[in-house]
């Protein structure tokens, strides 16, 4: 793997993992259009670790507050992860088989665009909240289902969970925070599931370092962009982008 490939992969991972535009959908379309080789499993893991670090660093104060003062928040995250884990374990292979069907991914990008459009409408009536607040058990479980469904390529995890939160009348700031904090155990779980395929001997340390750094750096930027877009009511532009990309994917021969 070249240094350029490692940098580009890190940038794509960092941006699309958190922007509500589906990272899996982007990667599948890029592989189809440009013939990129699928990164080896250890490099893929490193990229996800970089974006995971971005969430932890960005929300470090929130995480510290949860661990010391609002431990009930941990229960809400745990409840959200139950349906996510069940869907991931039992349907992972089925959903990942969609990677080969770019046209179907385009349709799923349309679904993401619809979610974001409806969330944009819902967010107009939501005020910004004050203290960090978790959704209740039922809402957390429903958001967890949305997070699990986002395993489907073309369905954005952040888009699905934030939209679901807004539909359930969770305030803007809380919807964004919960979406990203709930992603921490979800990503860790996905990495654990990939553990049997780890092959450290195939790793190239300089390229891995570059991929991790750019995934982390652009991940921080994309988290900030999503948070600002939700609070300022700009989710509609991500919906437009998903619609355009979905149309392009369907048009690919």
mmCIF file of N, CA and C in Angstrom, residues 54-171:
data_model
loop_
_atom_site.group_PDB
_atom_site.id
_atom_site.type_symbol
_atom_site.label_atom_id
_atom_site.label_comp_id
_atom_site.label_asym_id
_atom_site.label_seq_id
_atom_site.Cartn_x
_atom_site.Cartn_y
_atom_site.Cartn_z
ATOM 1 N N UNK A 54 -11.078 9.855 17.817
ATOM 2 C CA UNK A 54 -11.652 11.176 17.573
ATOM 3 C C UNK A 54 -12.886 11.403 18.444
ATOM 4 N N UNK A 55 -13.743 10.382 18.541
ATOM 5 C CA UNK A 55 -14.940 10.501 19.385
ATOM 6 C C UNK A 55 -14.551 10.677 20.848
ATOM 7 N N UNK A 56 -13.599 9.871 21.302
ATOM 8 C CA UNK A 56 -13.193 9.919 22.710
ATOM 9 C C UNK A 56 -12.583 11.267 23.055
ATOM 10 N N UNK A 57 -11.734 11.796 22.169
ATOM 11 C CA UNK A 57 -11.092 13.091 22.431
ATOM 12 C C UNK A 57 -12.115 14.221 22.379
ATOM 13 N N UNK A 58 -12.982 14.199 21.379
ATOM 14 C CA UNK A 58 -13.958 15.284 21.222
ATOM 15 C C UNK A 58 -14.925 15.335 22.408
ATOM 16 N N UNK A 59 -15.349 14.159 22.872
ATOM 17 C CA UNK A 59 -16.335 14.114 23.954
ATOM 18 C C UNK A 59 -15.700 13.725 25.292
ATOM 19 N N UNK A 60 -14.423 14.022 25.462
ATOM 20 C CA UNK A 60 -13.719 13.602 26.669
ATOM 21 C C UNK A 60 -14.344 14.175 27.937
ATOM 22 N N UNK A 61 -14.780 15.438 27.893
ATOM 23 C CA UNK A 61 -15.395 16.038 29.077
ATOM 24 C C UNK A 61 -16.743 15.393 29.378
ATOM 25 N N UNK A 62 -17.508 15.119 28.335
ATOM 26 C CA UNK A 62 -18.794 14.455 28.526
ATOM 27 C C UNK A 62 -18.593 13.060 29.109
ATOM 28 N N UNK A 63 -17.586 12.333 28.596
ATOM 29 C CA UNK A 63 -17.305 10.989 29.086
ATOM 30 C C UNK A 63 -16.904 11.029 30.556
ATOM 31 N N UNK A 64 -16.065 12.007 30.916
ATOM 32 C CA UNK A 64 -15.642 12.143 32.315
ATOM 33 C C UNK A 64 -16.839 12.441 33.212
ATOM 34 N N UNK A 65 -17.757 13.292 32.742
ATOM 35 C CA UNK A 65 -18.938 13.637 33.530
ATOM 36 C C UNK A 65 -19.857 12.431 33.695
ATOM 37 N N UNK A 66 -19.991 11.654 32.636
ATOM 38 C CA UNK A 66 -20.834 10.454 32.700
ATOM 39 C C UNK A 66 -20.281 9.456 33.708
ATOM 40 N N UNK A 67 -18.964 9.252 33.675
ATOM 41 C CA UNK A 67 -18.337 8.269 34.542
ATOM 42 C C UNK A 67 -18.348 8.680 36.006
ATOM 43 N N UNK A 68 -18.405 9.988 36.272
ATOM 44 C CA UNK A 68 -18.324 10.469 37.653
ATOM 45 C C UNK A 68 -19.647 10.957 38.230
ATOM 46 N N UNK A 69 -20.493 11.556 37.379
ATOM 47 C CA UNK A 69 -21.694 12.194 37.904
ATOM 48 C C UNK A 69 -22.998 11.671 37.317
ATOM 49 N N UNK A 70 -22.945 11.113 36.114
ATOM 50 C CA UNK A 70 -24.177 10.697 35.450
ATOM 51 C C UNK A 70 -24.057 9.254 34.958
ATOM 52 N N UNK A 71 -23.846 8.358 35.895
ATOM 53 C CA UNK A 71 -23.620 6.960 35.520
ATOM 54 C C UNK A 71 -24.875 6.313 34.935
ATOM 55 N N UNK A 72 -26.029 6.925 35.158
ATOM 56 C CA UNK A 72 -27.239 6.412 34.541
ATOM 57 C C UNK A 72 -27.176 6.492 33.028
ATOM 58 N N UNK A 73 -26.349 7.401 32.519
ATOM 59 C CA UNK A 73 -26.171 7.543 31.069
ATOM 60 C C UNK A 73 -25.581 6.265 30.479
ATOM 61 N N UNK A 74 -24.730 5.609 31.264
ATOM 62 C CA UNK A 74 -24.103 4.373 30.799
ATOM 63 C C UNK A 74 -25.166 3.321 30.519
ATOM 64 N N UNK A 75 -26.209 3.269 31.352
ATOM 65 C CA UNK A 75 -27.290 2.308 31.149
ATOM 66 C C UNK A 75 -28.000 2.574 29.826
ATOM 67 N N UNK A 76 -28.232 3.837 29.510
ATOM 68 C CA UNK A 76 -28.893 4.182 28.256
ATOM 69 C C UNK A 76 -28.055 3.739 27.060
ATOM 70 N N UNK A 77 -26.748 3.949 27.131
ATOM 71 C CA UNK A 77 -25.855 3.512 26.055
ATOM 72 C C UNK A 77 -25.865 1.994 25.941
ATOM 73 N N UNK A 78 -25.856 1.314 27.087
ATOM 74 C CA UNK A 78 -25.890 -0.155 27.093
ATOM 75 C C UNK A 78 -27.171 -0.668 26.436
ATOM 76 N N UNK A 79 -28.306 -0.055 26.771
ATOM 77 C CA UNK A 79 -29.587 -0.465 26.192
ATOM 78 C C UNK A 79 -29.565 -0.262 24.676
ATOM 79 N N UNK A 80 -28.979 0.851 24.226
ATOM 80 C CA UNK A 80 -28.903 1.136 22.791
ATOM 81 C C UNK A 80 -28.048 0.105 22.072
ATOM 82 N N UNK A 81 -27.056 -0.418 22.770
ATOM 83 C CA UNK A 81 -26.142 -1.363 22.130
ATOM 84 C C UNK A 81 -26.715 -2.774 22.024
ATOM 85 N N UNK A 82 -27.764 -3.091 22.776
ATOM 86 C CA UNK A 82 -28.342 -4.434 22.731
ATOM 87 C C UNK A 82 -28.892 -4.773 21.345
ATOM 88 N N UNK A 83 -29.806 -3.964 20.788
ATOM 89 C CA UNK A 83 -30.285 -4.294 19.433
ATOM 90 C C UNK A 83 -29.192 -4.154 18.383
ATOM 91 N N UNK A 84 -28.271 -3.198 18.582
ATOM 92 C CA UNK A 84 -27.163 -3.033 17.643
ATOM 93 C C UNK A 84 -26.325 -4.310 17.578
ATOM 94 N N UNK A 85 -26.009 -4.862 18.760
ATOM 95 C CA UNK A 85 -25.200 -6.078 18.818
ATOM 96 C C UNK A 85 -25.937 -7.253 18.191
ATOM 97 N N UNK A 86 -27.232 -7.387 18.487
ATOM 98 C CA UNK A 86 -28.001 -8.509 17.949
ATOM 99 C C UNK A 86 -28.053 -8.457 16.426
ATOM 100 N N UNK A 87 -28.326 -7.272 15.891
ATOM 101 C CA UNK A 87 -28.386 -7.120 14.430
ATOM 102 C C UNK A 87 -27.010 -7.369 13.812
ATOM 103 N N UNK A 88 -25.969 -6.844 14.462
ATOM 104 C CA UNK A 88 -24.618 -7.006 13.937
ATOM 105 C C UNK A 88 -24.175 -8.460 13.906
ATOM 106 N N UNK A 89 -24.512 -9.220 14.950
ATOM 107 C CA UNK A 89 -24.074 -10.606 15.045
ATOM 108 C C UNK A 89 -24.835 -11.507 14.070
ATOM 109 N N UNK A 90 -26.150 -11.320 13.987
ATOM 110 C CA UNK A 90 -26.978 -12.249 13.213
ATOM 111 C C UNK A 90 -27.164 -11.862 11.744
ATOM 112 N N UNK A 91 -26.981 -10.577 11.435
ATOM 113 C CA UNK A 91 -27.260 -10.140 10.062
ATOM 114 C C UNK A 91 -26.066 -9.499 9.370
ATOM 115 N N UNK A 92 -24.898 -9.497 10.019
ATOM 116 C CA UNK A 92 -23.725 -8.838 9.476
ATOM 117 C C UNK A 92 -23.378 -9.348 8.076
ATOM 118 N N UNK A 93 -23.344 -10.657 7.899
ATOM 119 C CA UNK A 93 -22.963 -11.226 6.599
ATOM 120 C C UNK A 93 -23.985 -10.885 5.517
ATOM 121 N N UNK A 94 -25.262 -10.874 5.896
ATOM 122 C CA UNK A 94 -26.315 -10.556 4.930
ATOM 123 C C UNK A 94 -26.171 -9.121 4.442
ATOM 124 N N UNK A 95 -25.998 -8.206 5.390
ATOM 125 C CA UNK A 95 -25.900 -6.799 5.026
ATOM 126 C C UNK A 95 -24.623 -6.501 4.257
ATOM 127 N N UNK A 96 -23.510 -7.138 4.663
ATOM 128 C CA UNK A 96 -22.243 -6.852 4.002
ATOM 129 C C UNK A 96 -22.216 -7.400 2.577
ATOM 130 N N UNK A 97 -23.085 -8.360 2.273
ATOM 131 C CA UNK A 97 -23.151 -8.881 0.907
ATOM 132 C C UNK A 97 -23.654 -7.818 -0.060
ATOM 133 N N UNK A 98 -24.277 -6.768 0.473
ATOM 134 C CA UNK A 98 -24.800 -5.686 -0.359
ATOM 135 C C UNK A 98 -23.661 -4.874 -0.965
ATOM 136 N N UNK A 99 -22.455 -4.972 -0.389
ATOM 137 C CA UNK A 99 -21.312 -4.209 -0.892
ATOM 138 C C UNK A 99 -21.110 -4.406 -2.390
ATOM 139 N N UNK A 100 -21.443 -5.579 -2.878
ATOM 140 C CA UNK A 100 -21.220 -5.868 -4.294
ATOM 141 C C UNK A 100 -22.308 -5.280 -5.188
ATOM 142 N N UNK A 101 -23.391 -4.788 -4.596
ATOM 143 C CA UNK A 101 -24.518 -4.268 -5.374
ATOM 144 C C UNK A 101 -24.581 -2.750 -5.224
ATOM 145 N N UNK A 102 -23.865 -2.045 -6.095
ATOM 146 C CA UNK A 102 -23.762 -0.589 -5.983
ATOM 147 C C UNK A 102 -25.117 0.084 -6.205
ATOM 148 N N UNK A 103 -25.937 -0.471 -7.078
ATOM 149 C CA UNK A 103 -27.244 0.130 -7.334
ATOM 150 C C UNK A 103 -28.126 0.064 -6.086
ATOM 151 N N UNK A 104 -28.053 -1.044 -5.379
ATOM 152 C CA UNK A 104 -28.819 -1.169 -4.137
ATOM 153 C C UNK A 104 -28.295 -0.194 -3.085
ATOM 154 N N UNK A 105 -26.985 0.006 -3.064
ATOM 155 C CA UNK A 105 -26.401 0.994 -2.166
ATOM 156 C C UNK A 105 -26.939 2.382 -2.498
ATOM 157 N N UNK A 106 -27.089 2.674 -3.797
ATOM 158 C CA UNK A 106 -27.666 3.951 -4.206
ATOM 159 C C UNK A 106 -29.068 4.141 -3.654
ATOM 160 N N UNK A 107 -29.860 3.057 -3.661
ATOM 161 C CA UNK A 107 -31.216 3.130 -3.104
ATOM 162 C C UNK A 107 -31.158 3.385 -1.601
ATOM 163 N N UNK A 108 -30.215 2.747 -0.928
ATOM 164 C CA UNK A 108 -30.068 2.964 0.519
ATOM 165 C C UNK A 108 -29.628 4.397 0.822
ATOM 166 N N UNK A 109 -28.846 4.996 -0.072
ATOM 167 C CA UNK A 109 -28.478 6.401 0.095
ATOM 168 C C UNK A 109 -29.706 7.292 -0.037
ATOM 169 N N UNK A 110 -30.650 6.902 -0.891
ATOM 170 C CA UNK A 110 -31.930 7.613 -0.959
ATOM 171 C C UNK A 110 -32.649 7.532 0.390
ATOM 172 N N UNK A 111 -32.609 6.342 0.997
ATOM 173 C CA UNK A 111 -33.243 6.168 2.309
ATOM 174 C C UNK A 111 -32.610 7.101 3.339
ATOM 175 N N UNK A 112 -31.269 7.178 3.310
ATOM 176 C CA UNK A 112 -30.571 8.092 4.215
ATOM 177 C C UNK A 112 -30.991 9.531 3.953
ATOM 178 N N UNK A 113 -31.127 9.894 2.679
ATOM 179 C CA UNK A 113 -31.553 11.252 2.323
ATOM 180 C C UNK A 113 -32.942 11.558 2.876
ATOM 181 N N UNK A 114 -33.842 10.582 2.813
ATOM 182 C CA UNK A 114 -35.196 10.770 3.357
ATOM 183 C C UNK A 114 -35.136 10.944 4.867
ATOM 184 N N UNK A 115 -34.349 10.100 5.549
ATOM 185 C CA UNK A 115 -34.199 10.234 7.000
ATOM 186 C C UNK A 115 -33.721 11.639 7.380
ATOM 187 N N UNK A 116 -32.690 12.098 6.673
ATOM 188 C CA UNK A 116 -32.105 13.397 6.997
ATOM 189 C C UNK A 116 -33.079 14.533 6.695
ATOM 190 N N UNK A 117 -33.845 14.400 5.624
ATOM 191 C CA UNK A 117 -34.825 15.431 5.285
ATOM 192 C C UNK A 117 -35.896 15.531 6.360
ATOM 193 N N UNK A 118 -36.394 14.382 6.802
ATOM 194 C CA UNK A 118 -37.404 14.380 7.852
ATOM 195 C C UNK A 118 -36.827 14.886 9.173
ATOM 196 N N UNK A 119 -35.561 14.533 9.438
ATOM 197 C CA UNK A 119 -34.909 15.006 10.657
ATOM 198 C C UNK A 119 -34.727 16.523 10.620
ATOM 199 N N UNK A 120 -34.427 17.050 9.436
ATOM 200 C CA UNK A 120 -34.295 18.497 9.282
ATOM 201 C C UNK A 120 -35.605 19.191 9.647
ATOM 202 N N UNK A 121 -36.713 18.627 9.181
ATOM 203 C CA UNK A 121 -38.023 19.199 9.496
ATOM 204 C C UNK A 121 -38.301 19.103 10.996
ATOM 205 N N UNK A 122 -37.998 17.932 11.574
ATOM 206 C CA UNK A 122 -38.241 17.731 13.007
ATOM 207 C C UNK A 122 -37.377 18.644 13.863
ATOM 208 N N UNK A 123 -36.137 18.881 13.413
ATOM 209 C CA UNK A 123 -35.201 19.664 14.224
ATOM 210 C C UNK A 123 -35.580 21.139 14.323
ATOM 211 N N UNK A 124 -36.422 21.610 13.429
ATOM 212 C CA UNK A 124 -36.818 23.017 13.478
ATOM 213 C C UNK A 124 -37.573 23.354 14.749
ATOM 214 N N UNK A 125 -38.219 22.357 15.321
ATOM 215 C CA UNK A 125 -39.014 22.604 16.530
ATOM 216 C C UNK A 125 -38.285 22.189 17.798
ATOM 217 N N UNK A 126 -37.004 21.813 17.655
ATOM 218 C CA UNK A 126 -36.252 21.361 18.826
ATOM 219 C C UNK A 126 -35.337 22.467 19.337
ATOM 220 N N UNK A 127 -35.404 22.744 20.614
ATOM 221 C CA UNK A 127 -34.510 23.723 21.204
ATOM 222 C C UNK A 127 -33.211 23.050 21.614
ATOM 223 N N UNK A 128 -32.169 23.828 21.793
ATOM 224 C CA UNK A 128 -30.913 23.287 22.303
ATOM 225 C C UNK A 128 -31.085 22.997 23.777
ATOM 226 N N UNK A 129 -30.498 21.878 24.230
ATOM 227 C CA UNK A 129 -30.649 21.515 25.628
ATOM 228 C C UNK A 129 -29.521 22.076 26.469
ATOM 229 N N UNK A 130 -29.655 21.905 27.759
ATOM 230 C CA UNK A 130 -28.643 22.390 28.685
ATOM 231 C C UNK A 130 -27.712 21.264 29.080
ATOM 232 N N UNK A 131 -27.903 20.709 30.291
ATOM 233 C CA UNK A 131 -27.011 19.651 30.765
ATOM 234 C C UNK A 131 -27.085 18.399 29.895
ATOM 235 N N UNK A 132 -26.027 17.610 29.956
ATOM 236 C CA UNK A 132 -25.982 16.352 29.238
ATOM 237 C C UNK A 132 -27.114 15.463 29.717
ATOM 238 N N UNK A 133 -27.923 14.989 28.798
ATOM 239 C CA UNK A 133 -29.098 14.203 29.167
ATOM 240 C C UNK A 133 -29.253 13.038 28.212
ATOM 241 N N UNK A 134 -29.467 11.855 28.772
ATOM 242 C CA UNK A 134 -29.625 10.661 27.948
ATOM 243 C C UNK A 134 -31.093 10.421 27.643
ATOM 244 N N UNK A 135 -31.392 9.838 26.492
ATOM 245 C CA UNK A 135 -32.772 9.418 26.222
ATOM 246 C C UNK A 135 -33.192 8.346 27.220
ATOM 247 N N UNK A 136 -34.485 8.165 27.402
ATOM 248 C CA UNK A 136 -34.975 7.123 28.284
ATOM 249 C C UNK A 136 -34.726 5.745 27.709
ATOM 250 N N UNK A 137 -35.026 4.681 28.482
ATOM 251 C CA UNK A 137 -34.755 3.310 28.034
ATOM 252 C C UNK A 137 -35.412 2.950 26.705
ATOM 253 N N UNK A 138 -36.682 3.308 26.522
ATOM 254 C CA UNK A 138 -37.386 2.958 25.287
ATOM 255 C C UNK A 138 -36.768 3.688 24.095
ATOM 256 N N UNK A 139 -36.526 4.976 24.259
ATOM 257 C CA UNK A 139 -35.925 5.756 23.175
ATOM 258 C C UNK A 139 -34.521 5.251 22.861
ATOM 259 N N UNK A 140 -33.761 4.908 23.895
ATOM 260 C CA UNK A 140 -32.408 4.390 23.685
ATOM 261 C C UNK A 140 -32.443 3.099 22.884
ATOM 262 N N UNK A 141 -33.406 2.229 23.196
ATOM 263 C CA UNK A 141 -33.524 0.950 22.488
ATOM 264 C C UNK A 141 -33.868 1.176 21.015
ATOM 265 N N UNK A 142 -34.775 2.106 20.753
ATOM 266 C CA UNK A 142 -35.173 2.390 19.374
ATOM 267 C C UNK A 142 -33.992 2.980 18.588
ATOM 268 N N UNK A 143 -33.239 3.879 19.226
ATOM 269 C CA UNK A 143 -32.053 4.450 18.575
ATOM 270 C C UNK A 143 -31.031 3.348 18.307
ATOM 271 N N UNK A 144 -30.938 2.375 19.214
ATOM 272 C CA UNK A 144 -30.041 1.244 19.011
ATOM 273 C C UNK A 144 -30.434 0.407 17.806
ATOM 274 N N UNK A 145 -31.743 0.260 17.571
ATOM 275 C CA UNK A 145 -32.204 -0.459 16.385
ATOM 276 C C UNK A 145 -31.763 0.278 15.124
ATOM 277 N N UNK A 146 -31.907 1.615 15.151
ATOM 278 C CA UNK A 146 -31.474 2.428 14.002
ATOM 279 C C UNK A 146 -29.977 2.262 13.767
ATOM 280 N N UNK A 147 -29.210 2.204 14.851
ATOM 281 C CA UNK A 147 -27.757 2.039 14.732
ATOM 282 C C UNK A 147 -27.420 0.680 14.142
ATOM 283 N N UNK A 148 -28.170 -0.352 14.511
ATOM 284 C CA UNK A 148 -27.936 -1.677 13.969
ATOM 285 C C UNK A 148 -28.276 -1.766 12.491
ATOM 286 N N UNK A 149 -29.389 -1.152 12.093
ATOM 287 C CA UNK A 149 -29.795 -1.161 10.692
ATOM 288 C C UNK A 149 -28.761 -0.466 9.818
ATOM 289 N N UNK A 150 -28.029 0.486 10.411
ATOM 290 C CA UNK A 150 -27.023 1.238 9.656
ATOM 291 C C UNK A 150 -25.842 0.378 9.237
ATOM 292 N N UNK A 151 -25.842 -0.911 9.612
ATOM 293 C CA UNK A 151 -24.824 -1.821 9.081
ATOM 294 C C UNK A 151 -25.001 -1.959 7.575
ATOM 295 N N UNK A 152 -26.215 -1.740 7.091
ATOM 296 C CA UNK A 152 -26.484 -1.827 5.658
ATOM 297 C C UNK A 152 -25.685 -0.747 4.932
ATOM 298 N N UNK A 153 -24.860 -1.098 3.955
ATOM 299 C CA UNK A 153 -24.115 -0.088 3.188
ATOM 300 C C UNK A 153 -25.062 0.905 2.530
ATOM 301 N N UNK A 154 -24.782 2.177 2.710
ATOM 302 C CA UNK A 154 -25.635 3.224 2.169
ATOM 303 C C UNK A 154 -26.488 3.888 3.232
ATOM 304 N N UNK A 155 -26.685 3.194 4.370
ATOM 305 C CA UNK A 155 -27.404 3.784 5.494
ATOM 306 C C UNK A 155 -26.361 4.370 6.447
ATOM 307 N N UNK A 156 -26.437 5.662 6.693
ATOM 308 C CA UNK A 156 -25.468 6.325 7.565
ATOM 309 C C UNK A 156 -25.785 6.047 9.028
ATOM 310 N N UNK A 157 -24.777 5.609 9.794
ATOM 311 C CA UNK A 157 -24.985 5.353 11.222
ATOM 312 C C UNK A 157 -25.338 6.631 11.959
ATOM 313 N N UNK A 158 -24.526 7.682 11.773
ATOM 314 C CA UNK A 158 -24.809 8.940 12.468
ATOM 315 C C UNK A 158 -26.117 9.547 11.978
ATOM 316 N N UNK A 159 -26.358 9.445 10.669
ATOM 317 C CA UNK A 159 -27.602 9.986 10.122
ATOM 318 C C UNK A 159 -28.812 9.277 10.683
ATOM 319 N N UNK A 160 -28.750 7.927 10.763
ATOM 320 C CA UNK A 160 -29.882 7.146 11.263
ATOM 321 C C UNK A 160 -30.136 7.407 12.744
ATOM 322 N N UNK A 161 -29.071 7.429 13.546
ATOM 323 C CA UNK A 161 -29.256 7.578 14.991
ATOM 324 C C UNK A 161 -29.663 8.998 15.379
ATOM 325 N N UNK A 162 -29.048 10.000 14.754
ATOM 326 C CA UNK A 162 -29.428 11.385 15.055
ATOM 327 C C UNK A 162 -30.855 11.661 14.590
ATOM 328 N N UNK A 163 -31.189 11.196 13.387
ATOM 329 C CA UNK A 163 -32.546 11.382 12.868
ATOM 330 C C UNK A 163 -33.559 10.711 13.784
ATOM 331 N N UNK A 164 -33.251 9.485 14.198
ATOM 332 C CA UNK A 164 -34.146 8.760 15.090
ATOM 333 C C UNK A 164 -34.337 9.518 16.400
ATOM 334 N N UNK A 165 -33.248 10.054 16.940
ATOM 335 C CA UNK A 165 -33.344 10.833 18.171
ATOM 336 C C UNK A 165 -34.241 12.045 18.017
ATOM 337 N N UNK A 166 -34.103 12.746 16.902
ATOM 338 C CA UNK A 166 -34.938 13.923 16.657
ATOM 339 C C UNK A 166 -36.403 13.533 16.458
ATOM 340 N N UNK A 167 -36.652 12.418 15.771
ATOM 341 C CA UNK A 167 -38.021 11.938 15.603
ATOM 342 C C UNK A 167 -38.670 11.650 16.960
ATOM 343 N N UNK A 168 -37.850 11.144 17.912
ATOM 344 C CA UNK A 168 -38.345 10.780 19.230
ATOM 345 C C UNK A 168 -38.379 11.979 20.188
ATOM 346 N N UNK A 169 -38.164 13.175 19.635
ATOM 347 C CA UNK A 169 -38.237 14.433 20.391
ATOM 348 C C UNK A 169 -37.107 14.589 21.405
ATOM 349 N N UNK A 170 -35.954 13.969 21.093
ATOM 350 C CA UNK A 170 -34.745 14.227 21.875
ATOM 351 C C UNK A 170 -34.188 15.565 21.397
ATOM 352 N N UNK A 171 -33.786 16.411 22.310
ATOM 353 C CA UNK A 171 -33.257 17.716 21.923
ATOM 354 C C UNK A 171 -31.992 17.570 21.072
#
